[in-house]
Coordinates of C-alpha atoms and ligand atoms in Angstrom, one line a residue:
A862 CA -43.9 -192.3 -328.0
A863 CA -42.4 -189.1 -330.3
T864 CA -44.8 -186.9 -328.2
T865 CA -43.6 -188.3 -324.9
M866 CA -40.0 -188.4 -326.3
S867 CA -40.3 -184.8 -326.7
A868 CA -41.9 -183.9 -323.4
N869 CA -39.0 -185.5 -321.7
A870 CA -36.8 -183.5 -324.0
T871 CA -38.8 -179.9 -323.0
F872 CA -38.0 -181.2 -319.2
S873 CA -34.3 -181.7 -319.6
E874 CA -33.7 -178.9 -321.8
P875 CA -35.8 -175.9 -320.7
W876 CA -32.8 -173.5 -322.1
S877 CA -33.2 -174.9 -325.4
G878 CA -35.7 -172.4 -327.0
T879 CA -39.3 -171.6 -327.1
L880 CA -41.1 -169.9 -324.3
T881 CA -43.2 -172.9 -324.2
H882 CA -39.8 -175.1 -323.1
L883 CA -39.3 -172.4 -320.2
E884 CA -42.9 -172.0 -318.5
W885 CA -43.4 -175.8 -317.2
P886 CA -40.1 -176.6 -315.5
S887 CA -39.5 -173.2 -314.2
T888 CA -41.3 -173.6 -311.0
P889 CA -39.2 -176.5 -309.5
R890 CA -35.8 -175.5 -311.1
L891 CA -36.5 -171.9 -309.6
A892 CA -37.6 -173.7 -306.5
L893 CA -34.2 -176.0 -306.5
I894 CA -32.2 -172.6 -307.7
T895 CA -33.6 -170.7 -304.7
L896 CA -33.1 -173.0 -302.2
I897 CA -29.3 -173.6 -303.3
N898 CA -28.7 -170.2 -303.1
F899 CA -30.6 -169.0 -300.3
P900 CA -27.9 -169.6 -297.8
V901 CA -25.8 -167.7 -299.9
L902 CA -28.6 -164.8 -300.6
A903 CA -29.0 -164.7 -296.6
I904 CA -25.6 -164.6 -296.2
L905 CA -25.2 -161.7 -298.7
L906 CA -28.6 -159.7 -297.1
N907 CA -27.0 -160.1 -293.7
V908 CA -23.7 -158.6 -294.6
L909 CA -25.8 -155.2 -296.8
W910 CA -27.9 -155.2 -293.4
Q911 CA -24.2 -154.9 -291.2
L912 CA -22.8 -152.2 -293.4
L913 CA -26.5 -150.3 -293.3
P914 CA -25.8 -147.2 -291.1
R915 CA -27.2 -147.7 -287.8
P916 CA -28.8 -144.9 -285.2
K917 CA -25.9 -143.7 -283.1
S918 CA -27.4 -144.7 -280.0
Q919 CA -27.7 -148.2 -280.8
P920 CA -24.5 -150.4 -279.0
P921 CA -22.0 -151.4 -282.1
L922 CA -23.0 -154.9 -283.2
V923 CA -20.3 -157.6 -283.4
W924 CA -19.4 -158.6 -287.2
H925 CA -20.6 -162.1 -287.9
W926 CA -21.2 -163.9 -291.2
I927 CA -23.9 -166.4 -290.5
P928 CA -27.3 -164.7 -290.0
F929 CA -29.2 -166.1 -286.9
L930 CA -25.9 -168.3 -285.9
G931 CA -24.3 -165.0 -285.6
S932 CA -21.5 -165.2 -282.9
A933 CA -23.0 -168.2 -281.3
A934 CA -20.0 -170.6 -282.1
T935 CA -17.1 -167.9 -281.1
Y936 CA -18.9 -167.4 -277.8
G937 CA -19.8 -170.9 -277.2
R938 CA -16.3 -172.1 -277.7
D939 CA -14.4 -169.4 -275.3
P940 CA -16.9 -166.7 -274.0
I941 CA -13.9 -164.9 -272.2
G942 CA -11.9 -164.8 -275.2
F943 CA -15.1 -163.6 -277.2
F944 CA -15.7 -160.8 -274.6
R945 CA -11.9 -159.4 -274.7
Q946 CA -11.6 -159.6 -278.3
C947 CA -15.2 -157.7 -278.7
R948 CA -13.7 -155.4 -275.8
E949 CA -10.4 -154.3 -277.5
K950 CA -12.6 -154.0 -281.0
Y951 CA -16.1 -152.3 -279.6
G952 CA -15.3 -150.9 -275.6
N953 CA -17.3 -152.0 -272.8
C954 CA -20.8 -152.3 -274.4
F955 CA -21.8 -154.1 -277.6
T956 CA -24.2 -156.3 -279.1
F957 CA -23.9 -159.9 -280.5
I958 CA -26.3 -162.2 -282.5
L959 CA -27.0 -165.5 -280.3
L960 CA -29.2 -168.0 -282.3
G961 CA -31.6 -165.4 -283.5
K962 CA -31.4 -163.4 -280.5
R963 CA -29.9 -159.9 -280.0
V964 CA -27.6 -160.0 -276.8
T965 CA -26.1 -156.6 -275.5
V966 CA -23.2 -156.9 -273.2
T967 CA -21.9 -154.4 -270.6
L968 CA -18.4 -155.2 -269.3
G969 CA -16.3 -154.0 -266.2
T970 CA -17.5 -153.0 -262.9
R971 CA -19.7 -150.8 -264.4
G972 CA -21.2 -153.1 -266.9
N973 CA -21.6 -155.6 -264.1
D974 CA -23.3 -152.8 -262.2
Y975 CA -25.8 -152.0 -264.8
V976 CA -27.0 -155.6 -265.0
L977 CA -27.0 -156.9 -261.3
G978 CA -28.0 -153.9 -259.8
G979 CA -31.0 -153.0 -262.5
K980 CA -34.3 -152.5 -261.4
H981 CA -36.2 -155.9 -261.8
T982 CA -39.1 -153.9 -263.7
Q983 CA -36.5 -153.0 -266.5
L984 CA -34.0 -156.1 -266.3
A985 CA -35.9 -159.2 -265.6
A986 CA -34.0 -162.8 -265.1
E987 CA -37.2 -165.0 -265.8
D988 CA -37.2 -164.3 -269.0
V989 CA -34.1 -165.5 -269.9
Y990 CA -33.7 -168.7 -267.8
S991 CA -37.2 -169.8 -267.1
P992 CA -36.7 -172.2 -270.6
L993 CA -33.8 -173.8 -269.1
T994 CA -35.1 -174.2 -265.2
T995 CA -38.7 -174.6 -265.1
P996 CA -38.6 -178.3 -267.0
V997 CA -36.3 -179.1 -264.4
F998 CA -36.8 -177.6 -261.3
G999 CA -40.7 -177.8 -261.9
K1000 CA -43.7 -175.4 -261.8
D1001 CA -44.6 -172.3 -260.0
V1002 CA -40.9 -172.0 -258.4
V1003 CA -37.9 -169.4 -258.9
Y1004 CA -38.1 -168.6 -262.5
D1005 CA -41.6 -170.0 -262.9
C1006 CA -43.1 -167.0 -260.7
P1007 CA -43.6 -163.5 -260.6
N1008 CA -40.1 -162.1 -258.9
E1009 CA -41.6 -161.3 -255.8
K1010 CA -42.4 -164.7 -254.9
L1011 CA -39.1 -166.1 -256.0
M1012 CA -37.6 -163.4 -253.4
E1013 CA -39.8 -165.2 -250.7
Q1014 CA -39.0 -168.3 -251.5
K1015 CA -35.1 -167.2 -251.2
R1016 CA -36.3 -166.1 -247.6
F1017 CA -37.5 -169.3 -246.9
V1018 CA -34.4 -171.1 -247.8
K1019 CA -32.5 -168.9 -246.1
V1020 CA -33.8 -169.8 -242.8
S1021 CA -32.2 -173.2 -243.1
L1022 CA -28.8 -171.9 -243.9
T1023 CA -27.8 -170.6 -240.6
I1024 CA -24.5 -170.8 -238.4
D1025 CA -26.6 -173.2 -236.1
K1026 CA -27.1 -175.5 -239.1
F1027 CA -23.8 -175.1 -240.2
R1028 CA -22.3 -176.5 -236.9
A1029 CA -23.8 -179.4 -237.5
Y1030 CA -23.1 -179.9 -241.4
V1031 CA -19.0 -179.7 -241.2
G1032 CA -19.7 -183.2 -239.3
M1033 CA -21.2 -184.7 -241.7
I1034 CA -19.7 -183.5 -244.7
E1035 CA -16.3 -184.8 -243.4
D1036 CA -18.2 -188.2 -242.8
E1037 CA -19.2 -188.5 -246.3
I1038 CA -15.8 -187.7 -247.7
K1039 CA -14.1 -189.9 -245.4
G1040 CA -16.9 -192.5 -246.3
Y1041 CA -16.3 -192.2 -249.9
L1042 CA -12.6 -192.4 -249.6
E1043 CA -12.7 -195.9 -247.8
T1044 CA -15.6 -197.5 -250.0
D1045 CA -15.5 -196.1 -253.6
P1046 CA -13.7 -198.1 -256.4
K1047 CA -11.8 -194.9 -257.8
F1048 CA -9.9 -195.2 -254.6
R1049 CA -8.7 -198.5 -254.4
V1050 CA -5.3 -197.5 -253.9
Y1051 CA -6.3 -195.6 -250.6
Q1052 CA -7.9 -198.3 -249.4
M1053 CA -4.9 -200.9 -249.4
D1054 CA -3.6 -199.0 -246.7
D1055 CA -0.2 -198.3 -248.4
I1056 CA 1.3 -195.3 -248.1
N1057 CA 4.4 -195.5 -250.9
E1058 CA 1.7 -196.6 -253.8
W1059 CA 0.3 -193.3 -256.1
G1060 CA -3.3 -193.7 -257.2
A1061 CA -5.0 -191.7 -260.0
F1062 CA -8.5 -190.5 -259.8
P1063 CA -10.8 -188.7 -262.4
V1064 CA -11.5 -185.1 -261.2
L1065 CA -14.7 -184.5 -262.7
E1066 CA -16.6 -187.8 -261.6
V1067 CA -15.0 -187.5 -258.2
F1068 CA -15.8 -184.0 -257.2
S1069 CA -19.3 -184.4 -258.5
E1070 CA -20.0 -187.1 -256.6
M1071 CA -18.7 -185.8 -253.4
T1072 CA -20.7 -182.8 -254.1
I1073 CA -24.2 -184.7 -254.3
L1074 CA -23.3 -186.6 -251.4
T1075 CA -22.6 -183.7 -249.4
A1076 CA -25.2 -181.8 -250.1
S1077 CA -28.0 -184.4 -250.0
R1078 CA -26.7 -185.5 -246.5
T1079 CA -26.8 -182.0 -245.4
L1080 CA -29.4 -179.8 -247.1
Q1081 CA -31.7 -182.4 -248.7
G1082 CA -32.6 -184.5 -245.7
R1083 CA -32.2 -188.5 -244.4
E1084 CA -34.5 -189.5 -247.3
I1085 CA -33.1 -188.5 -250.1
R1086 CA -29.4 -189.2 -249.1
E1087 CA -30.5 -192.8 -248.3
R1088 CA -32.2 -193.5 -251.7
L1089 CA -29.8 -191.1 -254.0
T1090 CA -27.2 -193.9 -254.0
K1091 CA -29.5 -196.5 -254.9
D1092 CA -33.0 -195.9 -256.7
Y1093 CA -32.3 -191.9 -257.3
A1094 CA -29.1 -192.1 -259.1
Q1095 CA -30.5 -192.5 -262.7
V1096 CA -33.1 -190.1 -262.1
Y1097 CA -30.6 -187.5 -260.8
H1098 CA -28.5 -188.2 -263.8
D1099 CA -31.7 -187.9 -266.3
L1100 CA -32.3 -184.4 -264.9
D1101 CA -28.8 -183.5 -264.9
H1102 CA -28.7 -184.2 -268.8
G1103 CA -31.6 -182.2 -269.1
F1104 CA -29.6 -179.3 -267.5
T1105 CA -27.2 -178.2 -270.8
P1106 CA -26.6 -175.3 -273.1
L1107 CA -28.8 -177.2 -275.3
H1108 CA -31.9 -177.5 -273.7
W1109 CA -31.9 -173.7 -272.7
M1110 CA -31.1 -172.7 -276.1
I1111 CA -34.2 -174.9 -277.4
P1112 CA -36.2 -176.2 -274.5
N1113 CA -38.7 -178.6 -276.2
L1114 CA -37.3 -181.3 -279.2
P1115 CA -38.1 -184.5 -279.9
L1116 CA -34.7 -186.0 -278.6
P1117 CA -34.6 -188.9 -276.0
S1118 CA -32.6 -186.8 -273.3
Y1119 CA -35.6 -184.3 -273.5
R1120 CA -38.2 -186.7 -272.9
K1121 CA -35.9 -188.4 -270.0
R1122 CA -35.5 -184.9 -268.3
D1123 CA -39.3 -184.8 -268.2
A1124 CA -39.9 -188.1 -266.7
A1125 CA -36.9 -187.8 -264.3
Q1126 CA -38.8 -184.4 -263.2
A1127 CA -41.9 -185.8 -262.4
K1128 CA -40.4 -188.9 -260.8
M1129 CA -38.5 -187.1 -258.6
S1130 CA -40.9 -184.5 -257.8
A1131 CA -43.6 -187.3 -256.8
F1132 CA -40.7 -188.7 -254.5
Y1133 CA -40.4 -185.9 -252.6
Q1134 CA -44.0 -185.2 -252.4
S1135 CA -44.6 -188.6 -250.7
I1136 CA -41.8 -187.6 -248.2
L1137 CA -44.0 -184.4 -247.5
R1138 CA -47.0 -186.5 -247.0
H1139 CA -45.2 -189.5 -244.8
R1140 CA -43.6 -186.5 -242.5
R1141 CA -47.0 -185.2 -242.0
E1142 CA -48.8 -188.2 -241.8
H1143 CA -46.3 -189.7 -239.0
P1144 CA -44.7 -186.9 -237.0
E1145 CA -43.7 -188.9 -234.7
E1146 CA -41.1 -190.6 -236.8
H1147 CA -40.1 -187.2 -237.9
Q1148 CA -37.8 -185.0 -235.9
D1149 CA -35.6 -183.4 -239.1
D1150 CA -34.0 -180.3 -238.8
D1151 CA -33.6 -180.0 -242.7
V1152 CA -34.8 -177.5 -245.4
M1153 CA -37.8 -179.5 -246.3
A1154 CA -38.9 -179.7 -242.6
S1155 CA -38.3 -175.7 -242.6
L1156 CA -40.0 -175.0 -245.9
M1157 CA -43.3 -177.1 -244.2
K1158 CA -43.6 -174.1 -241.5
Q1159 CA -43.4 -171.7 -243.6
R1160 CA -45.9 -169.1 -244.8
Y1161 CA -46.1 -166.4 -247.9
R1162 CA -46.7 -162.6 -246.8
D1163 CA -50.1 -163.2 -247.4
G1164 CA -50.6 -166.0 -245.2
T1165 CA -50.6 -169.3 -247.3
P1166 CA -48.5 -172.1 -246.9
L1167 CA -46.1 -173.4 -249.5
R1168 CA -47.7 -176.4 -251.5
D1169 CA -46.4 -179.3 -251.6
H1170 CA -45.2 -179.2 -255.4
E1171 CA -43.6 -175.8 -254.5
I1172 CA -41.5 -177.3 -251.4
A1173 CA -40.7 -180.3 -253.8
H1174 CA -39.4 -177.9 -256.8
I1175 CA -37.7 -175.7 -254.6
L1176 CA -35.5 -178.9 -253.4
I1177 CA -34.9 -179.7 -256.8
A1178 CA -33.6 -176.0 -257.7
L1179 CA -31.4 -176.0 -254.8
L1180 CA -30.0 -179.6 -256.1
M1181 CA -29.3 -178.3 -259.3
A1182 CA -28.1 -174.8 -258.6
G1183 CA -25.8 -176.0 -256.0
Q1184 CA -24.5 -179.1 -257.8
H1185 CA -22.3 -177.8 -260.6
T1186 CA -21.3 -174.6 -258.9
S1187 CA -20.0 -176.1 -256.0
S1188 CA -18.6 -180.0 -257.5
S1189 CA -16.6 -177.4 -260.4
S1190 CA -15.2 -175.1 -257.7
L1191 CA -14.0 -178.0 -255.8
A1192 CA -12.6 -179.4 -258.8
W1193 CA -10.8 -176.3 -259.8
T1194 CA -9.5 -175.8 -256.0
M1195 CA -8.0 -179.4 -255.6
L1196 CA -6.4 -179.1 -259.4
H1197 CA -4.7 -176.1 -257.9
I1198 CA -3.9 -177.6 -255.0
A1199 CA -2.3 -180.3 -256.5
D1200 CA -0.4 -178.4 -258.9
R1201 CA 1.3 -176.0 -256.2
Q1202 CA 3.3 -178.5 -253.6
D1203 CA 3.8 -175.3 -251.4
I1204 CA 0.2 -174.1 -251.0
Q1205 CA -0.8 -177.8 -250.4
E1206 CA 1.9 -178.3 -247.7
A1207 CA 0.9 -174.8 -246.1
L1208 CA -3.0 -176.3 -246.1
Y1209 CA -1.7 -179.5 -244.2
E1210 CA 0.4 -177.2 -241.8
E1211 CA -2.5 -175.4 -240.8
Q1212 CA -4.3 -178.9 -240.1
V1213 CA -1.7 -179.8 -238.1
K1214 CA -1.5 -176.5 -236.4
H1215 CA -5.2 -176.3 -235.7
F1216 CA -6.0 -179.7 -235.1
G1217 CA -3.0 -181.4 -234.2
T1218 CA -3.4 -183.9 -231.0
P1219 CA -0.8 -184.8 -228.7
D1220 CA -0.2 -188.3 -230.6
G1221 CA 0.2 -186.8 -233.9
G1222 CA -2.8 -186.9 -235.1
L1223 CA -6.1 -184.6 -235.9
R1224 CA -8.7 -184.0 -234.2
D1225 CA -12.5 -183.3 -235.9
I1226 CA -12.9 -180.2 -237.8
T1227 CA -15.4 -177.4 -236.1
Y1228 CA -17.1 -174.8 -238.0
D1229 CA -16.2 -171.6 -235.8
E1230 CA -12.4 -173.0 -236.1
L1231 CA -12.7 -173.4 -239.9
R1232 CA -13.5 -169.6 -240.2
D1233 CA -10.0 -169.0 -238.8
L1234 CA -8.1 -170.8 -241.2
K1235 CA -6.5 -168.1 -243.4
V1236 CA -4.6 -170.6 -245.9
L1237 CA -7.7 -172.5 -246.8
D1238 CA -9.8 -169.2 -247.0
A1239 CA -7.4 -167.5 -249.6
V1240 CA -7.3 -170.7 -251.3
V1241 CA -11.2 -171.0 -252.0
R1242 CA -11.6 -167.1 -252.5
E1243 CA -8.7 -167.1 -255.5
T1244 CA -10.4 -170.3 -257.1
L1245 CA -13.6 -168.4 -257.0
R1246 CA -11.9 -165.3 -258.5
L1247 CA -10.1 -167.1 -261.4
H1248 CA -13.0 -169.9 -262.0
P1249 CA -16.3 -168.3 -261.3
P1250 CA -18.5 -171.1 -262.4
I1251 CA -21.0 -168.9 -264.0
H1252 CA -19.3 -166.7 -266.8
S1253 CA -22.5 -165.1 -268.3
I1254 CA -25.3 -163.4 -266.1
M1255 CA -28.4 -162.3 -267.9
R1256 CA -31.7 -160.6 -268.0
M1257 CA -34.2 -159.5 -270.7
A1258 CA -34.7 -155.7 -271.4
H1259 CA -38.5 -154.9 -270.7
E1260 CA -38.1 -151.5 -272.1
D1261 CA -35.4 -149.3 -273.6
I1262 CA -33.0 -148.3 -271.1
P1263 CA -30.2 -145.6 -271.7
V1264 CA -26.6 -147.1 -270.7
P1265 CA -24.6 -144.2 -268.4
A1266 CA -22.0 -142.6 -270.2
T1267 CA -19.4 -143.6 -267.4
L1268 CA -20.1 -147.4 -268.8
A1269 CA -19.7 -146.3 -272.6
A1270 CA -20.9 -143.9 -275.2
P1271 CA -20.4 -143.5 -278.9
S1272 CA -20.0 -139.6 -278.2
E1273 CA -20.1 -136.8 -275.7
D1274 CA -23.4 -135.7 -276.4
V1275 CA -25.0 -139.2 -277.3
T1276 CA -26.0 -142.2 -275.1
Y1277 CA -26.2 -145.7 -276.2
V1278 CA -29.9 -147.2 -275.4
V1279 CA -30.3 -150.9 -275.3
P1280 CA -33.5 -151.4 -276.9
K1281 CA -36.6 -153.6 -275.3
G1282 CA -36.6 -157.0 -276.1
D1283 CA -32.9 -157.4 -276.1
I1284 CA -31.0 -160.0 -273.4
V1285 CA -28.6 -157.9 -271.5
M1286 CA -25.3 -159.8 -270.2
A1287 CA -22.7 -159.4 -267.8
S1288 CA -19.6 -161.2 -267.2
P1289 CA -17.9 -160.5 -263.7
I1290 CA -15.2 -163.0 -264.3
V1291 CA -13.7 -160.5 -267.3
S1292 CA -13.4 -157.9 -264.2
Q1293 CA -12.2 -160.5 -262.0
L1294 CA -9.5 -161.3 -264.5
D1295 CA -8.7 -157.8 -265.5
P1296 CA -5.2 -156.9 -265.4
T1297 CA -5.5 -153.2 -264.7
V1298 CA -7.3 -154.2 -261.5
W1299 CA -5.2 -157.5 -260.3
E1300 CA -1.3 -157.7 -260.4
N1301 CA -0.7 -161.4 -262.4
A1302 CA -4.3 -161.9 -263.1
E1303 CA -4.1 -164.9 -264.9
T1304 CA -2.5 -166.3 -262.1
W1305 CA -3.6 -168.7 -259.1
E1306 CA -2.0 -167.0 -256.5
P1307 CA -3.5 -167.4 -252.9
L1308 CA -1.1 -165.3 -251.4
R1309 CA -2.8 -162.2 -252.7
W1310 CA -5.6 -162.6 -250.3
Y1311 CA -3.1 -162.4 -247.2
D1312 CA -2.2 -158.6 -247.5
D1313 CA -5.1 -156.8 -245.6
K1314 CA -4.7 -153.4 -247.7
G1315 CA -4.1 -155.1 -251.3
V1316 CA -6.6 -155.2 -254.3
A1317 CA -8.0 -158.3 -253.2
A1318 CA -8.8 -157.5 -249.6
Q1319 CA -10.3 -154.2 -250.6
A1320 CA -12.5 -155.7 -253.6
H1321 CA -13.8 -158.4 -250.9
K1322 CA -14.4 -155.6 -248.6
Q1323 CA -16.4 -153.5 -251.3
Y1324 CA -18.5 -157.0 -252.2
N1325 CA -19.4 -157.8 -248.4
E1326 CA -19.5 -154.6 -247.0
G1327 CA -20.9 -151.2 -247.5
E1328 CA -24.3 -150.4 -247.9
K1329 CA -26.9 -153.0 -247.6
I1330 CA -30.5 -153.8 -249.1
D1331 CA -33.5 -156.2 -248.8
F1332 CA -34.9 -157.3 -251.8
G1333 CA -37.2 -159.9 -249.6
F1334 CA -34.8 -162.1 -248.1
G1335 CA -32.7 -160.3 -245.9
L1336 CA -30.2 -157.6 -245.7
V1337 CA -27.4 -158.0 -248.8
S1338 CA -24.5 -155.8 -249.5
K1339 CA -25.2 -154.0 -252.8
G1340 CA -21.5 -154.9 -253.7
T1341 CA -22.6 -154.5 -257.8
V1342 CA -19.0 -152.5 -258.3
S1343 CA -17.1 -154.8 -256.6
P1344 CA -13.9 -156.5 -259.1
Y1345 CA -15.0 -159.8 -257.3
L1346 CA -18.5 -161.0 -257.8
P1347 CA -18.4 -164.7 -257.6
F1348 CA -21.9 -165.2 -256.4
G1349 CA -23.3 -162.6 -258.3
A1350 CA -25.0 -159.2 -256.7
G1351 CA -28.2 -157.6 -256.1
R1352 CA -31.5 -159.4 -256.1
H1353 CA -30.5 -162.5 -257.6
R1354 CA -27.7 -163.0 -255.3
C1355 CA -26.7 -166.3 -254.3
I1356 CA -28.5 -167.8 -250.7
G1357 CA -26.2 -170.6 -251.3
E1358 CA -22.9 -168.3 -250.7
Q1359 CA -22.1 -169.5 -247.1
F1360 CA -23.0 -173.0 -247.2
A1361 CA -20.9 -173.5 -250.9
Y1362 CA -17.6 -172.0 -248.8
L1363 CA -18.4 -174.5 -246.3
Q1364 CA -19.2 -177.2 -248.4
I1365 CA -16.0 -176.9 -250.3
S1366 CA -13.6 -175.6 -247.0
T1367 CA -14.6 -178.8 -245.3
A1368 CA -14.2 -181.2 -248.2
I1369 CA -10.5 -179.8 -248.8
C1370 CA -9.7 -180.3 -245.1
A1371 CA -11.0 -183.8 -245.3
L1372 CA -9.1 -184.4 -248.4
I1373 CA -5.7 -182.7 -247.5
R1374 CA -5.7 -184.4 -244.0
R1375 CA -5.8 -187.7 -245.8
L1376 CA -4.2 -187.3 -249.2
E1377 CA -1.0 -186.2 -250.9
L1378 CA -1.9 -184.8 -254.4
K1379 CA 0.0 -184.1 -257.7
L1380 CA -1.0 -183.3 -261.0
E1381 CA -1.1 -186.4 -263.8
G1382 CA -0.1 -184.1 -267.1
N1383 CA -0.6 -180.4 -267.7
F1384 CA -2.9 -178.3 -266.0
P1385 CA -6.6 -178.8 -267.9
K1386 CA -8.1 -176.2 -269.7
S1387 CA -11.7 -174.6 -269.0
D1388 CA -14.8 -176.1 -270.5
Y1389 CA -17.2 -173.8 -271.6
E1390 CA -19.4 -176.2 -273.6
S1391 CA -20.8 -177.2 -270.4
M1392 CA -23.4 -175.3 -268.2
M1393 CA -20.7 -174.5 -265.5
V1394 CA -17.2 -173.4 -266.7
Q1395 CA -15.5 -176.8 -265.7
P1396 CA -12.4 -178.6 -266.5
L1397 CA -12.0 -180.6 -269.1
P1398 CA -11.7 -184.4 -268.1
C1399 CA -8.3 -184.9 -266.3
K1400 CA -6.8 -187.0 -263.3
I1401 CA -5.2 -186.1 -260.2
L1402 CA -2.6 -188.7 -258.5
Y1403 CA -2.9 -189.4 -255.0
R1404 CA -0.9 -191.2 -252.0
R1405 CA -2.2 -191.7 -248.6
R1406 CA -0.7 -189.6 -246.1
K1407 CA 1.4 -191.1 -243.4
F1408 CA -0.2 -190.1 -240.4
D1409 CA -3.9 -190.5 -241.3
Ligands
HEM895 C1 -28.0 -167.3 -257.6 C2 -23.1 -168.5 -257.7 C3 -23.6 -172.1 -255.0 C4 -28.5 -171.3 -254.7 C5 -26.1 -167.6 -257.8 C6 -25.3 -166.5 -258.8 C7 -24.7 -166.7 -259.0 C8 -24.4 -167.9 -258.1 C9 -23.2 -166.0 -259.8 C10 -26.5 -165.2 -259.5 C11 -27.2 -165.4 -260.9 C12 -27.8 -164.1 -261.6 O1 -27.8 -163.4 -261.0 O2 -28.0 -164.5 -262.8 C13 -22.7 -169.6 -257.1 C14 -21.5 -170.4 -257.0 C15 -22.1 -171.1 -256.2 C16 -22.8 -171.3 -255.6 C17 -20.2 -169.8 -257.5 C18 -20.8 -172.4 -255.4 C19 -19.3 -172.5 -255.5 C20 -25.0 -172.5 -254.7 C21 -25.6 -173.5 -253.9 C22 -27.2 -173.1 -253.6 C23 -27.3 -172.0 -254.7 C24 -25.0 -174.3 -252.9 C25 -28.2 -173.6 -253.0 C26 -28.0 -174.1 -251.7 C27 -28.8 -170.2 -255.6 C28 -29.7 -169.8 -255.7 C29 -29.7 -168.5 -256.2 C30 -28.2 -168.5 -256.7 C31 -31.1 -170.0 -255.0 C32 -30.9 -167.3 -256.7 C33 -31.3 -167.3 -258.0 C34 -32.0 -166.0 -258.7 O3 -32.2 -165.0 -257.3 O4 -32.4 -165.7 -259.4 N1 -25.8 -168.2 -257.5 N2 -23.8 -170.5 -256.4 N3 -25.9 -171.6 -254.9 N4 -27.8 -169.4 -256.4 FE1 -25.9 -169.8 -256.5

């Protein structure tokens, strides 16, 4: 017993004397002490590492206390504020640490040009985006294939996004919005037919639902639209919940949202492929003129047709690429319209002027007339200036790439070099809100687009006119140096631009004809924690218009 007692004492008091006392227990204690002190040690080492002199050619590193996490919290909470603060401190080019990755940001119009106009062999999008998109879209499309193949896939889709198709889409979109107002429980007050009563609807939910209904009715095809509201609503929901910044940063975790994402992708892919087989086996039943029908006829440059799973995955990619971008843009637009009664009135007057009938009604909207509506056009353009849904555009540097001195340089005789392996990031929104370019840059002011010679018109011209390049999906304007780039630029420029304009504009017309709107409470702030910049949850008040 005495021996046991002394052994116990030795364990509990290792510091009390002899060498034998210290030997035995030191390993677990040391491990514990090291474990407790590890974060402190890591922080200290990280601070020391940042204080060491660095090669002049490396862009400045944003100061951060916690290794690995780096500036993730500040960037994630408010990327625009973070970029502005860093720009003030370090200039147009700097590097920050984001969850263990080095990210070099290049700001301003030259910074946008550096990233968006970069060569694909030097700056690749797929390395950065694929961990997010491949589990959601599926294999062999978009960023899960060589860039040349993506360019061909973009060309295939563009075939279905022609003016002829758009002419037919306008009526379908208006029809969907009208049907939604007349049947969805969130518009109960509208359905009561009482023009004096005000109701309220939740902004995010309503515009997200309107977007998916209108996109599936037009682009996705009859079968998808019919089953979307029934059996596929949950599948879409599960897929969508796997399309978040967390799923991007950590692509595989043993969590339910990841398992549901993978199951939903498999189910959605199988559903599209079953439609394809049915269409092929029963051509007499299918006279459809949608994206699927068009993809079935396309051939890659080497003569091979698209495989069924590729068609399915391109359609899923279009659904996801267009959903959050268009729905957040529509939500911001309607919030501003609800906030600015003068613009709301001007929009309604424009409808009456162009579509008014002798009996005081409004006739159907047409695609060709839609393009003549100046107030509407200005409203959409201004919203995309202030709230482009994508705040950070990223590529991976495949080699060391020098930064032009006109963008940023440490001194006259030295240039910065972005090292191979860095993520390179541009943020066109910083240029779209730059007070040195735009008057009252932070104010939503559609009137700025009326002036044909003003800054806005010039920026729009620079974006859409001038030198044109074909990256494999038809001619697109280079446009990378414009301070207005809501749809990106270069080889990765959006192919959904005209469709999104049409979808958003038609939805605005359909809503403004039928509803008067007011904000409930203050104008909402931006939520940067979701995939796209969307408003924080809020409501809009509505009342049925008299002459609807
Ligand atoms: C690419 C914005 C709607 C399909 C892009 C990019 C931006 C963008 C900024 C470039 C991304 C990059 O360079 O990394 C928007 C906005 C939209 C919208 C603001 C709505 C207001 C749509 C719609 C579709 C679509 C409706 C589909 C019908 C695509 C595709 C790409 C793309 C396929 C090309 C990706 C690539 O080449 O890497 N979009 N988009 N977008 N968008 Fe859109």
